[in-house]
Tab-separated table of C-alpha atoms and ligand atoms in Angstrom:
chain	number	residue	atom	x	y	z
A	205	UNK	CA	1.332	-16.771	-25.812
A	206	UNK	CA	3.060	-17.426	-29.232
A	207	UNK	CA	6.621	-18.043	-29.574
A	208	UNK	CA	8.146	-14.921	-30.630
A	209	UNK	CA	4.888	-12.766	-29.666
A	210	UNK	CA	5.753	-9.257	-30.503
A	211	UNK	CA	4.732	-6.057	-28.399
A	212	UNK	CA	4.683	-2.530	-28.199
A	213	UNK	CA	6.123	-2.642	-24.645
A	214	UNK	CA	7.417	-5.219	-22.211
A	215	UNK	CA	7.929	-4.083	-18.864
A	216	UNK	CA	10.371	-5.811	-16.594
A	217	UNK	CA	9.613	-5.758	-12.789
A	218	UNK	CA	5.829	-5.196	-11.515
A	219	UNK	CA	6.841	-2.891	-8.589
A	220	UNK	CA	6.369	0.906	-8.296
A	221	UNK	CA	8.878	2.016	-11.130
A	222	UNK	CA	7.207	-0.416	-13.338
A	223	UNK	CA	3.411	-0.712	-12.848
A	224	UNK	CA	2.558	2.896	-13.585
A	225	UNK	CA	4.551	2.724	-17.003
A	226	UNK	CA	2.601	-0.232	-18.095
A	227	UNK	CA	-0.707	1.340	-17.260
A	228	UNK	CA	0.242	4.748	-19.113
A	229	UNK	CA	1.112	2.535	-22.188
A	230	UNK	CA	-1.810	0.546	-21.995
A	231	UNK	CA	-4.186	3.630	-21.705
A	232	UNK	CA	-2.682	4.720	-24.610
A	233	UNK	CA	-3.556	1.816	-26.826
A	234	UNK	CA	-0.423	0.193	-26.763
A	235	UNK	CA	-0.050	-3.822	-26.501
A	236	UNK	CA	1.595	-4.228	-23.285
A	237	UNK	CA	3.477	-7.013	-21.188
A	238	UNK	CA	4.480	-7.223	-17.711
A	239	UNK	CA	6.962	-9.797	-16.161
A	240	UNK	CA	7.947	-10.543	-12.964
A	241	UNK	CA	9.748	-13.159	-11.285
A	242	UNK	CA	8.123	-12.724	-7.998
A	243	UNK	CA	4.286	-11.986	-7.336
A	244	UNK	CA	3.037	-8.875	-8.587
A	245	UNK	CA	3.355	-5.647	-6.376
A	246	UNK	CA	7.401	-5.263	-5.855
A	247	UNK	CA	9.284	-4.284	-2.817
A	248	UNK	CA	7.464	-1.585	-0.997
A	249	UNK	CA	3.673	-3.152	-1.392
A	250	UNK	CA	4.886	-6.614	-0.403
A	251	UNK	CA	8.581	-6.812	1.134
A	252	UNK	CA	9.393	-3.474	2.044
A	253	UNK	CA	7.423	-0.211	3.424
A	254	UNK	CA	3.911	-1.005	3.604
A	255	UNK	CA	4.242	-4.369	5.473
A	256	UNK	CA	7.087	-3.123	7.467
A	257	UNK	CA	4.858	-0.139	8.918
A	258	UNK	CA	2.020	-2.404	9.527
A	259	UNK	CA	4.215	-4.138	12.065
A	260	UNK	CA	5.340	-0.712	13.407
A	261	UNK	CA	1.759	0.244	13.600
A	262	UNK	CA	1.462	-2.673	16.261
A	263	UNK	CA	4.528	-1.756	18.085
A	264	UNK	CA	3.256	1.588	18.298
A	265	UNK	CA	0.639	0.362	20.499
A	266	UNK	CA	3.263	-0.847	23.067
A	267	UNK	CA	5.251	2.329	22.970
A	268	UNK	CA	2.227	4.290	23.470
A	269	UNK	CA	0.962	2.251	26.734
A	270	UNK	CA	4.797	2.611	28.177
A	271	UNK	CA	4.857	6.492	27.488
A	272	UNK	CA	1.757	6.882	29.015
A	273	UNK	CA	2.160	4.560	32.019
A	274	UNK	CA	1.519	6.261	35.253
A	275	UNK	CA	-0.404	9.234	33.337
A	276	UNK	CA	-3.579	7.587	33.176
A	277	UNK	CA	-3.285	4.546	30.851
A	278	UNK	CA	-3.188	1.621	32.960
A	279	UNK	CA	-3.178	-1.442	30.738
A	280	UNK	CA	0.167	-2.680	29.486
A	281	UNK	CA	0.373	-4.049	26.284
A	282	UNK	CA	2.171	-7.051	24.298
A	283	UNK	CA	2.699	-8.174	20.866
A	284	UNK	CA	1.520	-11.684	19.584
A	285	UNK	CA	4.059	-12.065	16.866
A	286	UNK	CA	1.673	-14.570	14.796
A	287	UNK	CA	-1.329	-12.210	14.928
A	288	UNK	CA	0.793	-9.210	13.676
A	289	UNK	CA	2.215	-10.977	10.656
A	290	UNK	CA	-1.403	-12.332	9.897
A	291	UNK	CA	-2.348	-8.880	10.238
A	292	UNK	CA	0.622	-7.840	7.921
A	293	UNK	CA	-0.457	-10.487	5.518
A	294	UNK	CA	-4.212	-9.230	5.481
A	295	UNK	CA	-2.720	-6.312	3.166
A	296	UNK	CA	-0.067	-8.414	1.571
A	297	UNK	CA	-1.243	-11.292	0.334
A	298	UNK	CA	-4.354	-9.739	-1.433
A	299	UNK	CA	-1.758	-7.166	-3.155
A	300	UNK	CA	-0.570	-9.552	-6.211
A	301	UNK	CA	-4.316	-10.682	-7.034
A	302	UNK	CA	-5.332	-6.868	-7.184
A	303	UNK	CA	-2.733	-5.580	-9.301
A	304	UNK	CA	-3.126	-8.681	-11.752
A	305	UNK	CA	-6.993	-8.019	-11.863
A	306	UNK	CA	-6.461	-4.268	-12.755
A	307	UNK	CA	-4.082	-5.066	-15.509
A	308	UNK	CA	-6.229	-7.615	-17.048
A	309	UNK	CA	-8.603	-4.950	-17.048
A	310	UNK	CA	-6.456	-2.693	-18.648
A	311	UNK	CA	-5.586	-5.080	-21.225
A	312	UNK	CA	-2.017	-5.605	-20.018
A	313	UNK	CA	-0.596	-9.251	-20.356
A	314	UNK	CA	0.858	-10.588	-16.942
A	315	UNK	CA	3.343	-13.047	-17.394
A	316	UNK	CA	5.520	-14.689	-14.474
A	317	UNK	CA	9.100	-15.917	-14.883
A	318	UNK	CA	12.726	-14.315	-14.836
A	319	UNK	CA	13.339	-12.170	-17.962
A	320	UNK	CA	16.557	-11.878	-19.695
A	321	UNK	CA	17.776	-10.117	-22.822
A	322	UNK	CA	18.633	-12.001	-25.738
A	323	UNK	CA	19.063	-9.241	-28.196
A	324	UNK	CA	18.061	-5.560	-28.690
A	325	UNK	CA	14.450	-6.198	-29.046
A	326	UNK	CA	13.765	-9.441	-27.685
A	327	UNK	CA	14.054	-11.292	-24.086
A	328	UNK	CA	13.313	-14.727	-22.755
A	329	UNK	CA	10.987	-15.394	-20.219
A	330	UNK	CA	10.594	-19.422	-19.182
A	331	UNK	CA	12.262	-20.363	-22.363
A	332	UNK	CA	10.280	-18.413	-24.756
A	333	UNK	CA	11.231	-15.538	-26.733
A	334	UNK	CA	8.912	-12.193	-26.621
A	335	UNK	CA	9.801	-9.284	-29.188
A	336	UNK	CA	9.244	-5.538	-28.349
A	337	UNK	CA	9.864	-2.518	-29.634
A	338	UNK	CA	10.251	-1.002	-26.155
A	339	UNK	CA	11.410	-2.138	-22.913
A	340	UNK	CA	11.091	-0.470	-19.654
A	341	UNK	CA	13.212	-2.075	-17.027
A	342	UNK	CA	12.255	-1.996	-13.291
A	343	UNK	CA	13.926	-4.708	-11.660
A	344	UNK	CA	14.778	-2.883	-8.013
A	345	UNK	CA	17.373	-3.690	-5.846
A	346	UNK	CA	18.374	-6.879	-3.880
A	347	UNK	CA	20.604	-7.505	-0.530
A	348	UNK	CA	24.415	-6.735	-1.354
A	349	UNK	CA	26.747	-9.502	-0.981
A	350	UNK	CA	28.989	-9.255	2.153
A	351	UNK	CA	31.647	-12.000	0.902
A	352	UNK	CA	31.929	-13.247	4.489
A	353	UNK	CA	31.666	-17.065	5.616
A	354	UNK	CA	28.538	-18.006	6.721
A	355	UNK	CA	26.932	-15.282	4.548
A	356	UNK	CA	24.343	-17.869	3.176
A	357	UNK	CA	23.055	-18.160	6.901
A	358	UNK	CA	21.318	-14.491	6.769
A	359	UNK	CA	17.927	-14.114	6.931
A	360	UNK	CA	16.971	-11.094	4.454
A	361	UNK	CA	14.570	-8.585	5.283
A	362	UNK	CA	12.006	-10.288	3.305
A	363	UNK	CA	12.266	-13.528	5.318
A	364	UNK	CA	12.030	-11.336	8.376
A	365	UNK	CA	8.755	-9.999	7.283
A	366	UNK	CA	7.552	-13.434	7.275
A	367	UNK	CA	8.831	-15.225	10.241
A	368	UNK	CA	6.139	-17.196	11.960
A	369	UNK	CA	7.402	-16.712	15.215
A	370	UNK	CA	9.001	-14.162	16.946
A	371	UNK	CA	12.823	-14.303	17.084
A	372	UNK	CA	14.418	-14.400	20.731
A	373	UNK	CA	17.933	-13.531	20.268
A	374	UNK	CA	18.409	-11.435	16.917
A	375	UNK	CA	21.600	-9.898	15.340
A	376	UNK	CA	21.067	-7.356	12.471
A	377	UNK	CA	24.431	-7.029	10.609
A	378	UNK	CA	24.623	-3.465	9.333
A	379	UNK	CA	23.405	-0.043	11.098
A	380	UNK	CA	20.864	1.389	8.163
A	381	UNK	CA	17.436	2.130	8.649
A	382	UNK	CA	16.002	-1.568	7.990
A	383	UNK	CA	18.180	-2.808	10.915
A	384	UNK	CA	17.315	0.150	13.075
A	385	UNK	CA	13.518	-0.408	12.486
A	386	UNK	CA	13.695	-3.836	12.623
A	387	UNK	CA	15.451	-3.944	15.913
A	388	UNK	CA	13.032	-1.490	17.466
A	389	UNK	CA	10.042	-3.694	15.937
A	390	UNK	CA	11.832	-7.061	17.469
A	391	UNK	CA	12.539	-5.289	20.754
A	392	UNK	CA	8.941	-4.091	21.413
A	393	UNK	CA	7.474	-7.053	20.151
A	394	UNK	CA	9.349	-9.039	23.305
A	395	UNK	CA	12.622	-10.217	21.730
A	396	UNK	CA	14.998	-11.012	24.592
A	397	UNK	CA	18.236	-10.030	23.011
A	398	UNK	CA	18.563	-7.483	20.174
A	399	UNK	CA	21.973	-6.402	18.498
A	400	UNK	CA	22.651	-4.049	15.999
A	401	UNK	CA	26.486	-4.536	14.581
A	402	UNK	CA	27.323	-1.165	12.769
A	403	UNK	CA	30.780	-1.084	10.909
A	404	UNK	CA	31.024	2.811	11.207
A	405	UNK	CA	31.216	4.870	13.917
A	406	UNK	CA	27.465	5.794	14.144
A	407	UNK	CA	24.317	4.033	12.749
A	408	UNK	CA	22.294	5.927	9.837
A	409	UNK	CA	25.536	7.613	8.381
A	410	UNK	CA	22.974	10.051	6.029
A	411	UNK	CA	21.018	11.191	9.074
A	412	UNK	CA	22.232	14.163	11.366
A	413	UNK	CA	24.773	13.096	13.620
A	414	UNK	CA	23.079	14.926	16.974
A	415	UNK	CA	19.690	13.462	16.203
A	416	UNK	CA	21.107	9.875	15.457
A	417	UNK	CA	22.975	10.489	18.733
A	418	UNK	CA	19.734	10.620	20.664
A	419	UNK	CA	18.140	7.886	18.514
A	420	UNK	CA	21.147	5.608	19.621
A	421	UNK	CA	20.532	6.535	23.322
A	422	UNK	CA	16.576	5.956	22.728
A	423	UNK	CA	17.363	2.593	21.179
A	424	UNK	CA	20.125	1.512	24.315
A	425	UNK	CA	17.309	2.406	26.406
A	426	UNK	CA	15.007	0.059	25.044
A	427	UNK	CA	17.272	-2.745	25.538
A	428	UNK	CA	18.838	-2.996	22.226
A	429	UNK	CA	22.456	-3.538	22.176
A	430	UNK	CA	23.461	-1.078	19.553
A	431	UNK	CA	27.605	-1.486	18.701
A	432	UNK	CA	29.094	0.560	16.336
A	433	UNK	CA	32.557	0.025	14.585
A	434	UNK	CA	31.837	-3.902	14.659
A	435	UNK	CA	32.613	-5.175	11.633
A	436	UNK	CA	31.144	-8.666	11.187
A	437	UNK	CA	33.578	-10.990	10.117
A	438	UNK	CA	32.056	-14.335	10.046
A	439	UNK	CA	28.754	-16.268	10.956
A	440	UNK	CA	28.814	-19.794	12.142
A	441	UNK	CA	26.146	-22.497	12.801
A	442	UNK	CA	25.894	-23.207	16.796
A	443	UNK	CA	23.198	-26.092	17.514
A	444	UNK	CA	19.786	-24.546	16.546
A	445	UNK	CA	21.362	-21.044	16.417
A	446	UNK	CA	24.414	-19.067	15.198
A	447	UNK	CA	27.738	-17.423	16.319
A	448	UNK	CA	28.614	-13.865	14.733
A	449	UNK	CA	32.165	-13.276	14.991
A	450	UNK	CA	33.082	-9.431	14.682
A	451	UNK	CA	36.018	-7.135	15.012
A	452	UNK	CA	36.121	-4.086	17.200
A	453	UNK	CA	38.625	-1.591	18.256
A	454	UNK	CA	38.531	-3.890	21.536
A	455	UNK	CA	39.433	-7.096	19.414
A	456	UNK	CA	37.433	-9.731	17.903
A	457	UNK	CA	33.933	-10.636	20.037
A	458	UNK	CA	31.089	-13.056	19.461
A	459	UNK	CA	27.712	-13.067	19.855
A	460	UNK	CA	25.226	-16.317	19.792
A	461	UNK	CA	21.660	-15.739	18.655
A	462	UNK	CA	18.958	-17.691	16.863
A	463	UNK	CA	18.775	-15.297	14.074
A	464	UNK	CA	21.074	-13.321	11.705
A	465	UNK	CA	19.434	-10.740	9.693
A	466	UNK	CA	21.181	-9.123	6.596
A	467	UNK	CA	20.899	-5.263	6.697
A	468	UNK	CA	23.830	-3.676	5.267
A	469	UNK	CA	22.486	-2.306	2.096
A	470	UNK	CA	20.923	-3.250	-1.163
A	471	UNK	CA	22.211	-3.067	-4.769
A	472	UNK	CA	20.937	-3.088	-8.245
A	473	UNK	CA	19.424	-6.102	-9.090
A	474	UNK	CA	20.511	-6.312	-12.635
A	475	UNK	CA	22.765	-9.152	-12.707
A	476	UNK	CA	20.407	-11.778	-14.424
A	477	UNK	CA	19.098	-9.418	-17.109
A	478	UNK	CA	22.218	-9.753	-19.957
A	479	UNK	CA	22.037	-6.319	-20.398
A	480	UNK	CA	24.852	-6.545	-22.644
A	481	UNK	CA	22.629	-8.449	-25.251
A	482	UNK	CA	20.401	-5.077	-25.001
A	483	UNK	CA	23.090	-2.429	-25.441
A	484	UNK	CA	22.095	-1.270	-22.160
A	485	UNK	CA	25.133	-0.162	-20.213
A	486	UNK	CA	25.384	-0.212	-16.291
A	487	UNK	CA	27.593	0.653	-13.805
A	488	UNK	CA	27.910	-0.179	-9.967
A	489	UNK	CA	25.226	2.016	-9.190
A	490	UNK	CA	22.897	0.606	-11.786
A	491	UNK	CA	21.541	1.135	-15.305
A	492	UNK	CA	22.958	4.030	-17.062
A	493	UNK	CA	20.080	6.199	-17.704
A	494	UNK	CA	19.436	10.061	-19.177
A	495	UNK	CA	17.835	12.995	-17.353
A	496	UNK	CA	14.614	11.358	-19.509
A	497	UNK	CA	15.401	7.753	-17.800
A	498	UNK	CA	16.390	6.501	-21.152
A	499	UNK	CA	18.974	3.987	-21.255
A	500	UNK	CA	22.037	3.500	-23.742
A	501	UNK	CA	19.653	1.607	-26.079
A	502	UNK	CA	17.260	4.411	-27.096
A	503	UNK	CA	14.157	2.162	-27.287
A	504	UNK	CA	14.738	1.021	-23.577
A	505	UNK	CA	13.893	3.224	-20.563
A	506	UNK	CA	14.723	2.378	-16.736
A	507	UNK	CA	13.439	3.514	-13.344
A	508	UNK	CA	13.491	3.166	-9.500
A	509	UNK	CA	16.211	1.154	-7.754
A	510	UNK	CA	17.725	-0.520	-10.552
A	511	UNK	CA	18.575	2.854	-12.375
A	512	UNK	CA	21.948	4.991	-11.662
A	513	UNK	CA	19.276	7.735	-10.796
A	514	UNK	CA	17.667	9.062	-7.699
A	515	UNK	CA	17.877	7.623	-3.949
A	516	UNK	CA	16.227	4.061	-3.663
A	517	UNK	CA	12.894	5.199	-2.268
A	518	UNK	CA	9.649	4.193	-3.402
A	519	UNK	CA	8.091	7.957	-4.389
A	520	UNK	CA	11.490	8.446	-6.396
A	521	UNK	CA	10.505	5.080	-8.246
A	522	UNK	CA	7.109	6.243	-8.957
A	523	UNK	CA	8.264	9.344	-10.437
A	524	UNK	CA	11.086	8.150	-12.503
A	525	UNK	CA	8.587	5.839	-13.926
A	526	UNK	CA	5.995	8.600	-14.676
A	527	UNK	CA	8.862	10.435	-16.625
A	528	UNK	CA	10.152	7.260	-18.467
A	529	UNK	CA	6.434	6.561	-19.530
A	530	UNK	CA	5.656	10.307	-20.561
A	531	UNK	CA	8.708	9.995	-22.801
A	532	UNK	CA	8.153	6.704	-24.113
A	533	UNK	CA	4.680	7.622	-25.153
A	534	UNK	CA	5.912	11.153	-26.470
A	535	UNK	CA	8.504	9.420	-28.799
A	536	UNK	CA	10.884	12.058	-27.832
A	537	UNK	CA	12.739	13.557	-24.856
A	538	UNK	CA	10.213	15.768	-23.589
A	539	UNK	CA	10.100	15.594	-19.894
A	540	UNK	CA	13.157	15.643	-17.595
A	541	UNK	CA	13.342	13.951	-14.401
A	542	UNK	CA	14.167	16.337	-11.624
A	543	UNK	CA	14.509	15.987	-7.858
A	544	UNK	CA	12.904	18.424	-5.393
A	545	UNK	CA	14.114	18.014	-1.941
A	546	UNK	CA	13.286	14.450	-1.085
A	547	UNK	CA	12.148	13.622	2.664
A	548	UNK	CA	13.596	10.234	4.213
A	549	UNK	CA	12.238	8.696	7.671
A	550	UNK	CA	13.414	6.024	9.584
A	551	UNK	CA	10.259	4.539	11.141
A	552	UNK	CA	11.955	3.768	14.679
A	553	UNK	CA	10.259	4.952	17.528
A	554	UNK	CA	11.143	8.057	17.920
A	555	UNK	CA	11.217	8.794	14.201
A	556	UNK	CA	14.106	10.254	12.600
A	557	UNK	CA	13.102	12.318	9.658
A	558	UNK	CA	15.354	14.677	7.012
A	559	UNK	CA	15.282	16.614	4.017
A	560	UNK	CA	17.678	18.584	2.245
A	561	UNK	CA	21.402	19.678	3.194
A	562	UNK	CA	23.006	18.192	6.070
A	563	UNK	CA	25.173	20.893	8.153
A	564	UNK	CA	28.304	19.057	6.425
A	565	UNK	CA	26.768	19.483	2.757
A	566	UNK	CA	25.654	23.163	3.270
A	567	UNK	CA	29.095	23.699	4.571
A	568	UNK	CA	30.767	22.072	1.551
A	569	UNK	CA	28.907	24.387	-0.760
A	570	UNK	CA	29.871	27.165	0.898
A	571	UNK	CA	26.547	28.094	1.966
A	572	UNK	CA	26.357	30.842	4.841
A	573	UNK	CA	23.482	29.521	7.340
A	574	UNK	CA	22.060	29.560	10.738
A	575	UNK	CA	21.913	26.366	12.443
A	576	UNK	CA	18.179	26.134	14.400
A	577	UNK	CA	19.126	23.197	16.751
A	578	UNK	CA	16.816	22.416	20.191
A	579	UNK	CA	15.715	19.469	22.190
A	580	UNK	CA	12.158	19.554	22.461
A	581	UNK	CA	11.150	16.881	24.823
A	582	UNK	CA	9.565	19.721	27.047
A	583	UNK	CA	7.414	20.974	24.195
A	584	UNK	CA	3.701	20.645	24.563
A	585	UNK	CA	3.454	18.148	21.613
A	586	UNK	CA	6.144	15.852	23.108
A	587	UNK	CA	4.436	16.054	26.848
A	588	UNK	CA	1.159	15.172	25.909
A	589	UNK	CA	2.088	11.810	24.433
A	590	UNK	CA	4.701	11.153	26.891
A	591	UNK	CA	7.613	11.197	24.417
A	592	UNK	CA	11.239	11.590	26.128
A	593	UNK	CA	13.000	12.112	23.053
A	594	UNK	CA	12.543	14.794	20.470
A	595	UNK	CA	14.506	17.440	18.721
A	596	UNK	CA	15.066	19.685	15.383
A	597	UNK	CA	17.958	20.811	13.631
A	598	UNK	CA	16.732	23.380	10.887
A	599	UNK	CA	19.216	25.255	8.470
A	600	UNK	CA	18.139	28.461	7.576
A	601	UNK	CA	20.015	30.407	4.822
A	602	UNK	CA	21.484	33.986	5.935
A	603	UNK	CA	20.346	36.888	3.821
A	604	UNK	CA	17.364	34.714	1.769
A	605	UNK	CA	15.986	32.925	4.761
A	606	UNK	CA	15.781	29.795	2.561
A	607	UNK	CA	15.394	26.529	4.097
A	608	UNK	CA	18.383	24.364	3.274
A	609	UNK	CA	17.766	21.380	5.656
A	610	UNK	CA	15.479	20.257	8.146
A	611	UNK	CA	16.326	17.490	10.594
A	612	UNK	CA	13.579	15.826	13.166
A	613	UNK	CA	13.458	13.398	15.760
A	614	UNK	CA	10.148	12.756	17.739
A	615	UNK	CA	6.777	12.102	17.418
A	616	UNK	CA	5.058	13.602	14.214
A	617	UNK	CA	8.450	13.781	12.537
A	618	UNK	CA	7.301	11.689	9.524
A	619	UNK	CA	4.290	14.334	8.889
A	620	UNK	CA	6.331	17.529	9.805
A	621	UNK	CA	9.160	16.558	7.443
A	622	UNK	CA	6.678	16.575	4.320
A	623	UNK	CA	5.705	20.092	5.484
A	624	UNK	CA	9.310	21.015	5.123
A	625	UNK	CA	9.738	19.173	1.871
A	626	UNK	CA	6.605	20.808	0.513
A	627	UNK	CA	7.990	24.513	1.955
A	628	UNK	CA	11.463	24.194	0.498
A	629	UNK	CA	9.986	22.947	-2.951
A	630	UNK	CA	7.888	25.902	-2.960
A	631	UNK	CA	10.614	28.181	-2.189
A	632	UNK	CA	8.981	29.633	1.319
A	633	UNK	CA	11.443	31.512	3.469
A	634	UNK	CA	11.745	30.942	7.255
A	635	UNK	CA	9.421	34.338	7.684
A	636	UNK	CA	6.522	32.705	5.330
A	637	UNK	CA	6.789	29.802	7.251
A	638	UNK	CA	6.308	31.525	10.473
A	639	UNK	CA	3.269	33.731	9.240
A	640	UNK	CA	1.255	30.388	8.247
A	641	UNK	CA	-1.496	29.655	10.637
A	642	UNK	CA	-1.393	25.934	11.484
A	643	UNK	CA	-4.272	24.160	13.386
A	644	UNK	CA	-3.287	24.313	17.057
A	645	UNK	CA	-2.543	21.575	18.572
A	646	UNK	CA	-0.830	19.465	16.268
A	647	UNK	CA	2.574	18.499	15.248
A	648	UNK	CA	2.619	20.663	12.272
A	649	UNK	CA	1.857	23.901	14.543
A	650	UNK	CA	5.305	23.102	15.945
A	651	UNK	CA	7.335	23.808	12.608
A	652	UNK	CA	6.793	27.636	12.648
A	653	UNK	CA	8.671	27.641	15.993
A	654	UNK	CA	11.573	25.426	14.319
A	655	UNK	CA	12.391	28.153	11.756
B	909	FAD	C1	12.579	-3.535	4.122
B	909	FAD	C2	12.623	-2.393	3.384
B	909	FAD	C3	12.016	-1.296	3.853
B	909	FAD	C4	11.666	-0.238	2.754
B	909	FAD	N1	11.115	0.923	3.343
B	909	FAD	C5	10.878	2.064	2.581
B	909	FAD	C6	10.263	3.121	3.042
B	909	FAD	O1	9.827	3.194	4.114
B	909	FAD	N2	10.059	4.390	2.223
B	909	FAD	C7	10.501	4.188	1.007
B	909	FAD	O2	10.260	5.173	0.329
B	909	FAD	N3	11.505	3.161	0.758
B	909	FAD	C8	11.291	2.022	1.236
B	909	FAD	N4	12.233	0.986	0.666
B	909	FAD	C9	12.671	1.106	-0.607
B	909	FAD	C10	11.645	0.943	-1.548
B	909	FAD	O3	10.999	-0.288	-1.099
B	909	FAD	C11	11.970	0.743	-2.809
B	909	FAD	O4	12.813	1.679	-3.288
B	909	FAD	C12	10.797	0.345	-4.100
B	909	FAD	O5	10.047	-0.402	-3.817
B	909	FAD	C13	11.601	0.221	-5.262
B	909	FAD	O6	10.811	0.024	-6.403
B	909	FAD	P1	11.161	-0.513	-7.568
B	909	FAD	O7	9.902	-0.562	-8.778
B	909	FAD	O8	12.386	0.206	-8.279
B	909	FAD	O9	11.371	-2.033	-7.528
B	909	FAD	P2	10.782	-3.161	-6.791
B	909	FAD	O10	9.662	-2.717	-6.174
B	909	FAD	O11	12.086	-3.946	-5.848
B	909	FAD	O12	10.308	-4.081	-8.292
B	909	FAD	C14	11.325	-4.709	-8.852
B	909	FAD	C15	10.718	-6.010	-9.344
B	909	FAD	O13	11.454	-6.525	-10.335
B	909	FAD	C16	11.385	-8.181	-10.269
B	909	FAD	N5	12.593	-8.379	-10.664
B	909	FAD	C17	13.902	-8.546	-10.799
B	909	FAD	N6	14.393	-8.842	-11.694
B	909	FAD	C18	13.951	-9.414	-12.508
B	909	FAD	C19	13.782	-10.298	-13.902
B	909	FAD	N7	14.975	-10.505	-14.460
B	909	FAD	N8	12.246	-10.610	-14.365
B	909	FAD	C20	11.383	-10.415	-13.889
B	909	FAD	N9	11.204	-9.586	-12.819
B	909	FAD	C21	12.322	-9.233	-12.147
B	909	FAD	C22	11.494	-8.402	-8.796
B	909	FAD	O14	11.092	-9.647	-8.519
B	909	FAD	C23	10.428	-7.074	-8.337
B	909	FAD	O15	9.059	-7.738	-7.833
B	909	FAD	C24	12.226	-0.181	1.676
B	909	FAD	C25	13.054	-1.168	0.996
B	909	FAD	C26	12.978	-2.637	1.924
B	909	FAD	C27	13.756	-3.589	1.683
């Protein structure tokens, strides 16, 4: 690389929100470089959704065997942690090389190092200055700082996915989706003591309270110590392990454990970028972007978790990147990003899934609606797999029959929620959904009975 080499576009961050933009521009004949300080692939493919769900696939086997025990399935299963991590690596280890090879084929220059703006058209990487007409920033998110003593002893979700051995006594700080999913993985993999410490009155604050209540009961029945209104005050070294002190309504309590995992949330990863030098404004929620994904410097775009835009989910990053790429190549604000109903899933067992408005949000908007809420453990699709917890809550607008929100717990929720998202995006009413003929028996076929 020559000092001051110039590009049409430099993409900062080789994850979901960045890679597509680089490819689009290269396909249009632009001279493009991508830079990342970590192996190429980003959070989802290497340190988030994909690896996590490979571990969940293994623990699903445990759940399946337990649920059908005494129903004809005799064998009981257990998890060999090191093999499970090796299985995950069979996917993640190959990914950065595959992405780089794809970039090379597309004529994209792949750079490694931390990028930092030195001006409106320049960045510095490994002491070298690179110039570009345009930049696209997709630097993702990082775990937030907790500002508590002993914070440096926390294990991140990234480290958790690489643990060579199964933790025996593990504490999760926070009760969001990462904590709940990883706690379920740990317990089914055979960890002796698993504790989740959530500061608020319930975990998973963005999900329906009734369904979270059902999940909380299932979590406790699994043997996880789920503590709410438990604010972590400090972490101390205790021999080879740790002591976690937390405040509860009953006073201060401590837990001894082998591992403490950070699961309190993630914030935009932008503090090392020196955005001021580029004239790119940002706030607490990330880089300020227009509906066209353009930053306050018109030559610079941003997308994904680092931007002050849609929810921090992989498909949202990909979609925002696509819109940024279209406007970048068009040379004008041609395509506005819009957010259809976005489904999200907590991949615990049972899964919890949600799309659209919660009951509280629909009330706040002054909407008139019926709430269809039912526990479905007695339904055929739950009985067939021995699932003990399943339920749905669907909000149907009075008069129009529009689906305002869908909230599900149980087997199949991760796919059923996509059907609700599709139906809501297409404006299908409850009556239209009832009229659709789904393959039977399938989880999809349940949805016409939910509306
Ligand atoms: C444990 C976990 C589980 C998750 N599970 C799900 C899930 O099930 N479903 C879902 O939809 N979402 C999930 N997410 C969220 C999802 O992973 C993110 O929303 C998505 O990956 C964001 O993509 P991105 O391109 O914006 O950022 P990232 O994929 O994080 O990419 C940012 C890249 O920028 C690089 N970078 C940062 N700063 C610099 C710099 N200064 N110079 C050079 N490079 C830099 C980083 O190294 C990184 O590779 C999960 C996240 C975590 C942590």
